[in-house]
Amino acid sequence: VETLPKEQGWSVSNLYLYQGFWCTALTLRPLISFQTHFQEFDSDVITATFPKCGTTWLKALTFSTLYRDRFANPLLTSTPHQLVRFLEQDVYVNNPCPDLDNICVYNKPRLFSTHVPYASLPTSIEDSRCKIVYLCRNPMDMFVSLWHFAEMLRDENKVLPTPSLDEAFDKSCRGIHAFGPFFDHVLGYWKATQENPDKILFLKYEDLKEDISSQLKQLAMFLGVPFTEDEEEGGVVEEIAKVCSFENLKELEVNKKGVDVIGIPHKDFFRKGKVGDWNNYLTPSMVERLEKLIQQKLENSGKYGGLLR
Ligand code: A3P
């Protein structure tokens, strides 16, 4: 760690530049174990996100869709993060070679989650037939969400520094946040899905908000477990959408108390759950700077029709 380029982070204390992205000191060791030891099955499913882009929601949706015929609704008693565990900041944290089968709620398929950029996933994942579901979100909402998340963590852990919104925004635009730069993260998965659409499904938070039923059907189809006519007529799709909704999850006791493996309170994963909250926080000059950045970084990928909404 000492030899890696370092930056004072704004959402977490220090960040280290590893394989072209910013990583916390705590994540680095488990991440390397994940890269070195992970042994995938072709049937594995991995949800992948940049932090604050809807990871919690994606975990709940994927778990509920994939295992819908097997359970009575574990989301009532376990958080989405307990049901679908992060490979790099949970599964490999205390053990370089954990028993992956036992870590998952169900085997075949096993379901994991990651924030690691596509290029830094273990190469065997790319070579295997396991599937990845990526969820992207507008960077303005991602930033505002991350800003509040960092504030909540600072409230609970006073040792973290408190940069101003301007300072945090500047660092964010320069890609300095855990697992950043954001645009490299998104583009990595976007390019991979263009090359291999059967392997990687690229979803957008805003699309899920707009039409959750059709997005769930797309997810189920991609996972190889399409909803049957009976299920559709019986309201299964709507039921999954309802159980996984922000309003429902936020109010469940299990999501209101306790902390996750790295000490983050479960409640901090639920704030507003809305599209466009950035309007309440970003100044016109911030919006202009980010708009330019979006254009510059994503010019070949189509800002609205394609990669972002
Ligand atoms: P906001 O801060 O904008 O409210 P992550 O899960 O990647 O940490 O992302 C957290 C963001 O997703 C937060 O956004 C949170 O409120 C929102 N979120 C959590 N659960 C959600 C759900 N079921 N539906 C929609 N948004 C959700």
mmCIF file of C-alpha atoms and ligand atoms in Angstrom:
data_model
loop_
_atom_site.group_PDB
_atom_site.id
_atom_site.type_symbol
_atom_site.label_atom_id
_atom_site.label_comp_id
_atom_site.label_asym_id
_atom_site.label_seq_id
_atom_site.Cartn_x
_atom_site.Cartn_y
_atom_site.Cartn_z
ATOM 1 C CA VAL A 1 0.000 0.000 0.000
ATOM 2 C CA GLU A 2 2.794 2.408 0.943
ATOM 3 C CA THR A 3 4.203 2.340 -2.567
ATOM 4 C CA LEU A 4 0.929 3.177 -4.302
ATOM 5 C CA PRO A 5 0.014 6.771 -5.273
ATOM 6 C CA LYS A 6 -2.212 8.167 -2.519
ATOM 7 C CA GLU A 7 -4.945 10.816 -2.272
ATOM 8 C CA GLN A 8 -6.894 12.213 0.621
ATOM 9 C CA GLY A 9 -10.366 10.883 -0.126
ATOM 10 C CA TRP A 10 -13.532 12.767 0.703
ATOM 11 C CA SER A 11 -15.967 9.926 1.249
ATOM 12 C CA VAL A 12 -13.439 7.712 3.016
ATOM 13 C CA SER A 13 -10.120 8.684 4.614
ATOM 14 C CA ASN A 14 -7.358 7.662 2.197
ATOM 15 C CA LEU A 15 -7.449 6.260 -1.294
ATOM 16 C CA TYR A 16 -4.719 4.415 -3.164
ATOM 17 C CA LEU A 17 -4.379 4.178 -6.906
ATOM 18 C CA TYR A 18 -4.431 0.485 -7.793
ATOM 19 C CA GLN A 19 -4.687 -0.787 -11.382
ATOM 20 C CA GLY A 20 -5.943 2.648 -12.472
ATOM 21 C CA PHE A 21 -8.710 3.080 -9.898
ATOM 22 C CA TRP A 22 -8.965 4.455 -6.371
ATOM 23 C CA CYS A 23 -9.203 1.920 -3.624
ATOM 24 C CA THR A 24 -9.379 2.177 0.185
ATOM 25 C CA ALA A 25 -6.585 0.621 2.231
ATOM 26 C CA LEU A 26 -9.150 -1.678 3.850
ATOM 27 C CA THR A 27 -10.410 -3.007 0.531
ATOM 28 C CA LEU A 28 -7.051 -3.501 -1.115
ATOM 29 C CA ARG A 29 -5.989 -6.727 0.599
ATOM 30 C CA PRO A 30 -9.355 -8.522 0.245
ATOM 31 C CA LEU A 31 -9.549 -7.318 -3.336
ATOM 32 C CA ILE A 32 -6.196 -8.903 -4.131
ATOM 33 C CA SER A 33 -7.363 -12.156 -2.474
ATOM 34 C CA PHE A 34 -10.493 -12.011 -4.614
ATOM 35 C CA GLN A 35 -8.414 -11.462 -7.745
ATOM 36 C CA THR A 36 -6.048 -14.270 -6.839
ATOM 37 C CA HIS A 37 -8.274 -16.971 -5.392
ATOM 38 C CA PHE A 38 -11.808 -16.586 -6.737
ATOM 39 C CA GLN A 39 -12.979 -19.727 -8.486
ATOM 40 C CA GLU A 40 -16.132 -19.166 -10.418
ATOM 41 C CA PHE A 41 -18.745 -21.562 -11.706
ATOM 42 C CA ASP A 42 -20.328 -20.958 -15.086
ATOM 43 C CA SER A 43 -23.626 -20.656 -13.238
ATOM 44 C CA ASP A 44 -22.470 -17.801 -10.952
ATOM 45 C CA VAL A 45 -24.199 -14.440 -11.125
ATOM 46 C CA ILE A 46 -22.465 -11.238 -10.044
ATOM 47 C CA THR A 47 -24.150 -7.873 -9.573
ATOM 48 C CA ALA A 48 -21.753 -5.018 -10.303
ATOM 49 C CA THR A 49 -22.137 -1.329 -9.530
ATOM 50 C CA PHE A 50 -20.312 1.860 -8.813
ATOM 51 C CA PRO A 51 -21.066 2.823 -5.185
ATOM 52 C CA LYS A 52 -24.340 4.743 -4.693
ATOM 53 C CA CYS A 53 -25.780 3.733 -8.046
ATOM 54 C CA GLY A 54 -28.434 1.438 -6.578
ATOM 55 C CA THR A 55 -26.417 -1.568 -5.407
ATOM 56 C CA THR A 56 -28.841 -2.331 -2.577
ATOM 57 C CA TRP A 57 -31.819 -2.264 -4.935
ATOM 58 C CA LEU A 58 -30.070 -4.398 -7.551
ATOM 59 C CA LYS A 59 -29.124 -6.990 -4.935
ATOM 60 C CA ALA A 60 -32.725 -7.208 -3.717
ATOM 61 C CA LEU A 61 -34.132 -7.450 -7.250
ATOM 62 C CA THR A 62 -31.639 -10.020 -8.493
ATOM 63 C CA PHE A 63 -31.942 -12.180 -5.380
ATOM 64 C CA SER A 64 -35.748 -12.082 -5.498
ATOM 65 C CA THR A 65 -35.891 -12.854 -9.209
ATOM 66 C CA LEU A 66 -33.285 -15.592 -9.280
ATOM 67 C CA TYR A 67 -34.558 -17.510 -6.254
ATOM 68 C CA ARG A 68 -38.259 -16.655 -6.459
ATOM 69 C CA ASP A 69 -39.406 -20.255 -6.279
ATOM 70 C CA ARG A 70 -37.237 -21.133 -3.295
ATOM 71 C CA PHE A 71 -38.103 -18.889 -0.401
ATOM 72 C CA ALA A 72 -40.683 -17.255 1.777
ATOM 73 C CA ASN A 73 -39.038 -13.834 1.508
ATOM 74 C CA PRO A 74 -35.703 -13.531 3.333
ATOM 75 C CA LEU A 75 -35.725 -9.790 2.631
ATOM 76 C CA LEU A 76 -37.980 -9.477 5.666
ATOM 77 C CA THR A 77 -35.299 -10.782 7.975
ATOM 78 C CA SER A 78 -31.987 -10.073 6.201
ATOM 79 C CA THR A 79 -30.667 -6.949 4.484
ATOM 80 C CA PRO A 80 -29.923 -7.120 0.740
ATOM 81 C CA HIS A 81 -26.237 -6.846 1.649
ATOM 82 C CA GLN A 82 -26.449 -9.901 3.901
ATOM 83 C CA LEU A 83 -28.185 -11.912 1.195
ATOM 84 C CA VAL A 84 -25.819 -10.915 -1.614
ATOM 85 C CA ARG A 85 -22.350 -10.296 -0.312
ATOM 86 C CA PHE A 86 -19.616 -8.083 -1.688
ATOM 87 C CA LEU A 87 -16.668 -10.118 -2.865
ATOM 88 C CA GLU A 88 -13.970 -7.515 -2.239
ATOM 89 C CA GLN A 89 -15.254 -5.773 0.868
ATOM 90 C CA ASP A 90 -16.943 -8.613 2.681
ATOM 91 C CA VAL A 91 -16.370 -12.182 1.498
ATOM 92 C CA TYR A 92 -12.559 -11.936 1.334
ATOM 93 C CA VAL A 93 -12.126 -9.514 4.246
ATOM 94 C CA ASN A 94 -11.193 -11.994 6.980
ATOM 95 C CA ASN A 95 -10.160 -14.991 4.939
ATOM 96 C CA PRO A 96 -8.109 -15.102 1.733
ATOM 97 C CA CYS A 97 -9.754 -18.419 0.722
ATOM 98 C CA PRO A 98 -13.315 -18.465 2.094
ATOM 99 C CA ASP A 99 -15.771 -21.280 1.475
ATOM 100 C CA LEU A 100 -17.792 -19.533 -1.220
ATOM 101 C CA ASP A 101 -20.530 -22.155 -1.337
ATOM 102 C CA ASN A 102 -21.310 -21.643 2.334
ATOM 103 C CA ILE A 103 -21.184 -17.895 2.057
ATOM 104 C CA CYS A 104 -24.044 -17.809 -0.418
ATOM 105 C CA VAL A 105 -27.632 -18.250 0.716
ATOM 106 C CA TYR A 106 -28.144 -20.636 -2.208
ATOM 107 C CA ASN A 107 -25.809 -22.624 -4.443
ATOM 108 C CA LYS A 108 -26.217 -23.116 -8.145
ATOM 109 C CA PRO A 109 -26.485 -20.398 -9.015
ATOM 110 C CA ARG A 110 -24.378 -18.565 -6.480
ATOM 111 C CA LEU A 111 -24.995 -14.848 -6.311
ATOM 112 C CA PHE A 112 -22.297 -12.299 -5.419
ATOM 113 C CA SER A 113 -21.775 -8.580 -5.702
ATOM 114 C CA THR A 114 -18.855 -6.303 -6.523
ATOM 115 C CA HIS A 115 -17.814 -2.680 -7.003
ATOM 116 C CA VAL A 116 -14.579 -3.702 -8.762
ATOM 117 C CA PRO A 117 -14.079 -2.233 -12.268
ATOM 118 C CA TYR A 118 -14.490 -4.732 -15.103
ATOM 119 C CA ALA A 119 -10.809 -4.635 -16.058
ATOM 120 C CA SER A 120 -9.781 -5.630 -12.541
ATOM 121 C CA LEU A 121 -12.121 -8.569 -12.084
ATOM 122 C CA PRO A 122 -10.311 -11.923 -11.968
ATOM 123 C CA THR A 123 -9.614 -12.815 -15.597
ATOM 124 C CA SER A 124 -11.268 -16.197 -15.136
ATOM 125 C CA ILE A 125 -14.609 -14.404 -14.775
ATOM 126 C CA GLU A 126 -14.240 -12.982 -18.262
ATOM 127 C CA ASP A 127 -13.304 -16.377 -19.645
ATOM 128 C CA SER A 128 -16.149 -18.225 -17.923
ATOM 129 C CA ARG A 129 -19.865 -18.219 -18.703
ATOM 130 C CA CYS A 130 -20.905 -16.618 -15.422
ATOM 131 C CA LYS A 131 -23.189 -13.621 -15.774
ATOM 132 C CA ILE A 132 -22.827 -10.035 -14.645
ATOM 133 C CA VAL A 133 -25.663 -7.582 -14.058
ATOM 134 C CA TYR A 134 -24.415 -3.980 -14.037
ATOM 135 C CA LEU A 135 -26.478 -1.074 -12.740
ATOM 136 C CA CYS A 136 -25.532 2.440 -13.794
ATOM 137 C CA ARG A 137 -26.907 5.778 -12.520
ATOM 138 C CA ASN A 138 -26.717 9.384 -13.604
ATOM 139 C CA PRO A 139 -23.416 10.725 -12.157
ATOM 140 C CA MET A 140 -25.121 13.809 -10.742
ATOM 141 C CA ASP A 141 -27.416 11.719 -8.547
ATOM 142 C CA MET A 142 -24.561 9.339 -7.787
ATOM 143 C CA PHE A 143 -22.461 12.260 -6.521
ATOM 144 C CA VAL A 144 -25.261 13.716 -4.378
ATOM 145 C CA SER A 145 -25.998 10.280 -2.955
ATOM 146 C CA LEU A 146 -22.317 9.677 -2.189
ATOM 147 C CA TRP A 147 -22.020 13.118 -0.608
ATOM 148 C CA HIS A 148 -24.865 12.380 1.802
ATOM 149 C CA PHE A 149 -23.550 8.901 2.482
ATOM 150 C CA ALA A 150 -20.155 10.380 3.400
ATOM 151 C CA GLU A 151 -21.915 12.921 5.631
ATOM 152 C CA MET A 152 -23.778 10.149 7.435
ATOM 153 C CA LEU A 153 -20.553 8.221 7.956
ATOM 154 C CA ARG A 154 -18.836 11.365 9.211
ATOM 155 C CA ASP A 155 -21.637 11.916 11.723
ATOM 156 C CA GLU A 156 -21.056 8.457 13.086
ATOM 157 C CA ASN A 157 -17.263 8.491 12.861
ATOM 158 C CA LYS A 158 -15.933 11.930 13.625
ATOM 159 C CA VAL A 159 -12.380 11.086 12.583
ATOM 160 C CA LEU A 160 -13.167 11.465 8.884
ATOM 161 C CA PRO A 161 -12.310 14.865 7.397
ATOM 162 C CA THR A 162 -15.152 17.124 6.262
ATOM 163 C CA PRO A 163 -14.550 18.646 2.845
ATOM 164 C CA SER A 164 -17.007 21.233 1.539
ATOM 165 C CA LEU A 165 -19.496 20.224 -1.157
ATOM 166 C CA ASP A 166 -17.328 22.192 -3.647
ATOM 167 C CA GLU A 167 -14.191 20.351 -2.643
ATOM 168 C CA ALA A 168 -15.903 16.961 -2.791
ATOM 169 C CA PHE A 169 -17.407 17.818 -6.168
ATOM 170 C CA ASP A 170 -14.027 18.826 -7.536
ATOM 171 C CA LYS A 171 -12.457 15.566 -6.382
ATOM 172 C CA SER A 172 -15.382 13.599 -7.748
ATOM 173 C CA CYS A 173 -14.999 15.274 -11.157
ATOM 174 C CA ARG A 174 -11.335 14.283 -11.064
ATOM 175 C CA GLY A 175 -12.395 10.705 -10.441
ATOM 176 C CA ILE A 176 -11.225 10.628 -6.843
ATOM 177 C CA HIS A 177 -13.702 8.457 -4.985
ATOM 178 C CA ALA A 178 -13.587 4.787 -3.983
ATOM 179 C CA PHE A 179 -13.611 2.631 -7.165
ATOM 180 C CA GLY A 180 -13.381 5.781 -9.302
ATOM 181 C CA PRO A 181 -13.019 7.279 -11.793
ATOM 182 C CA PHE A 182 -16.771 6.817 -12.250
ATOM 183 C CA PHE A 183 -16.641 7.170 -16.038
ATOM 184 C CA ASP A 184 -13.943 4.528 -16.442
ATOM 185 C CA HIS A 185 -16.029 2.196 -14.291
ATOM 186 C CA VAL A 186 -19.170 2.685 -16.358
ATOM 187 C CA LEU A 187 -17.340 2.563 -19.683
ATOM 188 C CA GLY A 188 -15.521 -0.629 -18.734
ATOM 189 C CA TYR A 189 -18.792 -2.494 -18.221
ATOM 190 C CA TRP A 190 -20.480 -0.692 -21.134
ATOM 191 C CA LYS A 191 -17.795 -1.798 -23.586
ATOM 192 C CA ALA A 192 -17.860 -5.325 -22.197
ATOM 193 C CA THR A 193 -21.619 -5.537 -22.674
ATOM 194 C CA GLN A 194 -21.298 -4.308 -26.264
ATOM 195 C CA GLU A 195 -18.860 -7.134 -26.942
ATOM 196 C CA ASN A 196 -20.731 -9.772 -24.996
ATOM 197 C CA PRO A 197 -24.401 -8.959 -24.351
ATOM 198 C CA ASP A 198 -25.169 -12.504 -23.230
ATOM 199 C CA LYS A 199 -22.672 -12.169 -20.423
ATOM 200 C CA ILE A 200 -23.319 -8.654 -19.158
ATOM 201 C CA LEU A 201 -26.674 -6.976 -18.732
ATOM 202 C CA PHE A 202 -26.378 -3.189 -18.470
ATOM 203 C CA LEU A 203 -29.242 -1.612 -16.533
ATOM 204 C CA LYS A 204 -29.937 1.983 -15.549
ATOM 205 C CA TYR A 205 -31.343 3.171 -12.227
ATOM 206 C CA GLU A 206 -33.572 5.648 -14.050
ATOM 207 C CA ASP A 207 -35.060 2.902 -16.253
ATOM 208 C CA LEU A 208 -35.830 0.808 -13.183
ATOM 209 C CA LYS A 209 -37.616 3.780 -11.659
ATOM 210 C CA GLU A 210 -39.577 4.426 -14.847
ATOM 211 C CA ASP A 211 -40.759 0.909 -15.605
ATOM 212 C CA ILE A 212 -39.731 -1.682 -13.075
ATOM 213 C CA SER A 213 -41.906 -4.469 -14.523
ATOM 214 C CA SER A 214 -40.333 -4.486 -17.959
ATOM 215 C CA GLN A 215 -36.855 -4.181 -16.448
ATOM 216 C CA LEU A 216 -37.541 -7.133 -14.144
ATOM 217 C CA LYS A 217 -38.693 -9.206 -17.092
ATOM 218 C CA GLN A 218 -35.499 -8.302 -18.937
ATOM 219 C CA LEU A 219 -33.455 -9.256 -15.874
ATOM 220 C CA ALA A 220 -35.235 -12.597 -15.488
ATOM 221 C CA MET A 221 -34.766 -13.379 -19.184
ATOM 222 C CA PHE A 222 -31.068 -12.532 -18.996
ATOM 223 C CA LEU A 223 -30.612 -14.715 -15.914
ATOM 224 C CA GLY A 224 -32.193 -17.605 -17.781
ATOM 225 C CA VAL A 225 -35.284 -17.706 -15.540
ATOM 226 C CA PRO A 226 -37.937 -15.827 -17.555
ATOM 227 C CA PHE A 227 -41.289 -15.264 -15.881
ATOM 228 C CA THR A 228 -43.879 -17.753 -17.038
ATOM 229 C CA GLU A 229 -47.292 -16.655 -18.238
ATOM 230 C CA ASP A 230 -48.781 -17.986 -15.022
ATOM 231 C CA GLU A 231 -46.334 -15.965 -12.978
ATOM 232 C CA GLU A 232 -47.059 -12.815 -14.935
ATOM 233 C CA GLU A 233 -50.794 -13.306 -14.624
ATOM 234 C CA GLY A 234 -50.410 -14.147 -10.950
ATOM 235 C CA GLY A 235 -48.710 -10.806 -10.268
ATOM 236 C CA VAL A 236 -45.276 -12.246 -9.393
ATOM 237 C CA VAL A 237 -43.419 -9.461 -11.208
ATOM 238 C CA GLU A 238 -45.350 -6.752 -9.384
ATOM 239 C CA GLU A 239 -44.856 -8.539 -6.078
ATOM 240 C CA ILE A 240 -41.059 -8.619 -6.517
ATOM 241 C CA ALA A 241 -41.075 -4.949 -7.514
ATOM 242 C CA LYS A 242 -43.102 -4.093 -4.408
ATOM 243 C CA VAL A 243 -41.004 -6.114 -1.979
ATOM 244 C CA CYS A 244 -37.792 -4.559 -3.348
ATOM 245 C CA SER A 245 -39.136 -1.020 -3.544
ATOM 246 C CA PHE A 246 -37.389 1.754 -1.679
ATOM 247 C CA GLU A 247 -40.513 2.461 0.346
ATOM 248 C CA ASN A 248 -40.823 -1.151 1.484
ATOM 249 C CA LEU A 249 -37.145 -1.874 2.189
ATOM 250 C CA LYS A 250 -36.557 1.389 4.041
ATOM 251 C CA GLU A 251 -39.350 0.621 6.498
ATOM 252 C CA LEU A 252 -38.301 -2.948 7.316
ATOM 253 C CA GLU A 253 -36.916 -3.311 10.845
ATOM 254 C CA VAL A 254 -33.973 -5.329 9.555
ATOM 255 C CA ASN A 255 -32.826 -2.389 7.431
ATOM 256 C CA LYS A 256 -33.230 0.151 10.216
ATOM 257 C CA LYS A 257 -30.867 -1.307 12.782
ATOM 258 C CA GLY A 258 -27.396 -2.842 12.927
ATOM 259 C CA VAL A 259 -24.276 -2.368 10.847
ATOM 260 C CA ASP A 260 -22.722 -4.225 7.927
ATOM 261 C CA VAL A 261 -19.394 -6.102 7.881
ATOM 262 C CA ILE A 262 -17.365 -2.931 7.542
ATOM 263 C CA GLY A 263 -19.365 -1.064 10.164
ATOM 264 C CA ILE A 264 -21.751 0.915 7.957
ATOM 265 C CA PRO A 265 -25.232 1.249 9.505
ATOM 266 C CA HIS A 266 -27.815 -0.578 7.372
ATOM 267 C CA LYS A 267 -30.118 2.436 7.438
ATOM 268 C CA ASP A 268 -27.507 4.561 5.608
ATOM 269 C CA PHE A 269 -28.215 2.659 2.394
ATOM 270 C CA PHE A 270 -31.696 4.180 2.215
ATOM 271 C CA ARG A 271 -32.002 7.945 1.818
ATOM 272 C CA LYS A 272 -34.442 9.337 -0.779
ATOM 273 C CA GLY A 273 -34.314 6.816 -3.612
ATOM 274 C CA LYS A 274 -35.292 9.389 -6.232
ATOM 275 C CA VAL A 275 -34.168 10.463 -9.704
ATOM 276 C CA GLY A 276 -33.029 14.083 -10.054
ATOM 277 C CA ASP A 277 -32.270 14.979 -6.424
ATOM 278 C CA TRP A 278 -29.120 16.646 -7.781
ATOM 279 C CA ASN A 279 -31.344 19.606 -8.722
ATOM 280 C CA ASN A 280 -31.521 20.435 -5.010
ATOM 281 C CA TYR A 281 -27.775 20.501 -4.448
ATOM 282 C CA LEU A 282 -25.666 21.257 -7.527
ATOM 283 C CA THR A 283 -25.083 24.862 -8.610
ATOM 284 C CA PRO A 284 -25.411 25.798 -12.312
ATOM 285 C CA SER A 285 -21.613 25.905 -12.639
ATOM 286 C CA MET A 286 -21.293 22.425 -11.136
ATOM 287 C CA VAL A 287 -23.912 21.112 -13.554
ATOM 288 C CA GLU A 288 -22.092 22.769 -16.456
ATOM 289 C CA ARG A 289 -18.775 21.192 -15.433
ATOM 290 C CA LEU A 290 -20.283 17.739 -15.088
ATOM 291 C CA GLU A 291 -22.258 18.056 -18.336
ATOM 292 C CA LYS A 292 -19.004 18.862 -20.151
ATOM 293 C CA LEU A 293 -17.292 15.939 -18.514
ATOM 294 C CA ILE A 294 -20.115 13.587 -19.456
ATOM 295 C CA GLN A 295 -19.905 14.776 -23.050
ATOM 296 C CA GLN A 296 -16.139 14.450 -23.156
ATOM 297 C CA LYS A 297 -15.978 11.023 -21.511
ATOM 298 C CA LEU A 298 -18.978 9.437 -23.170
ATOM 299 C CA GLU A 299 -19.006 11.050 -26.588
ATOM 300 C CA ASN A 300 -18.780 7.738 -28.340
ATOM 301 C CA SER A 301 -21.305 5.992 -26.167
ATOM 302 C CA GLY A 302 -24.390 8.164 -26.490
ATOM 303 C CA LYS A 303 -25.276 10.112 -23.367
ATOM 304 C CA TYR A 304 -29.003 9.683 -23.192
ATOM 305 C CA GLY A 305 -30.027 7.124 -25.781
ATOM 306 C CA GLY A 306 -27.142 4.869 -24.926
ATOM 307 C CA LEU A 307 -25.093 4.713 -21.819
ATOM 308 C CA LEU A 308 -26.648 7.292 -19.477
ATOM 309 C CA ARG A 309 -30.074 8.809 -19.023
HETATM 310 P P1 A3P B 1 -30.097 8.333 -2.679
HETATM 311 O O1 A3P B 1 -28.959 8.699 -1.773
HETATM 312 O O2 A3P B 1 -30.139 9.174 -3.913
HETATM 313 O O3 A3P B 1 -31.398 8.274 -1.982
HETATM 314 P P2 A3P B 1 -26.169 1.948 -3.101
HETATM 315 O O4 A3P B 1 -27.171 0.909 -2.776
HETATM 316 O O5 A3P B 1 -25.383 1.680 -4.353
HETATM 317 O O6 A3P B 1 -25.332 2.265 -1.928
HETATM 318 O O7 A3P B 1 -27.002 3.250 -3.493
HETATM 319 C C1 A3P B 1 -27.743 3.937 -2.519
HETATM 320 C C2 A3P B 1 -28.749 4.777 -3.254
HETATM 321 O O8 A3P B 1 -29.813 3.931 -3.726
HETATM 322 C C3 A3P B 1 -29.405 5.785 -2.333
HETATM 323 O O9 A3P B 1 -29.805 6.850 -3.182
HETATM 324 C C4 A3P B 1 -30.585 4.985 -1.801
HETATM 325 O O10 A3P B 1 -31.594 5.784 -1.231
HETATM 326 C C5 A3P B 1 -31.035 4.294 -3.083
HETATM 327 N N1 A3P B 1 -31.809 3.081 -2.845
HETATM 328 C C6 A3P B 1 -31.644 2.136 -1.892
HETATM 329 N N2 A3P B 1 -32.566 1.179 -2.005
HETATM 330 C C7 A3P B 1 -33.349 1.522 -3.051
HETATM 331 C C8 A3P B 1 -34.494 0.923 -3.659
HETATM 332 N N3 A3P B 1 -35.022 -0.204 -3.207
HETATM 333 N N4 A3P B 1 -35.041 1.551 -4.724
HETATM 334 C C9 A3P B 1 -34.517 2.693 -5.198
HETATM 335 N N5 A3P B 1 -33.454 3.312 -4.663
HETATM 336 C C10 A3P B 1 -32.859 2.729 -3.598
#
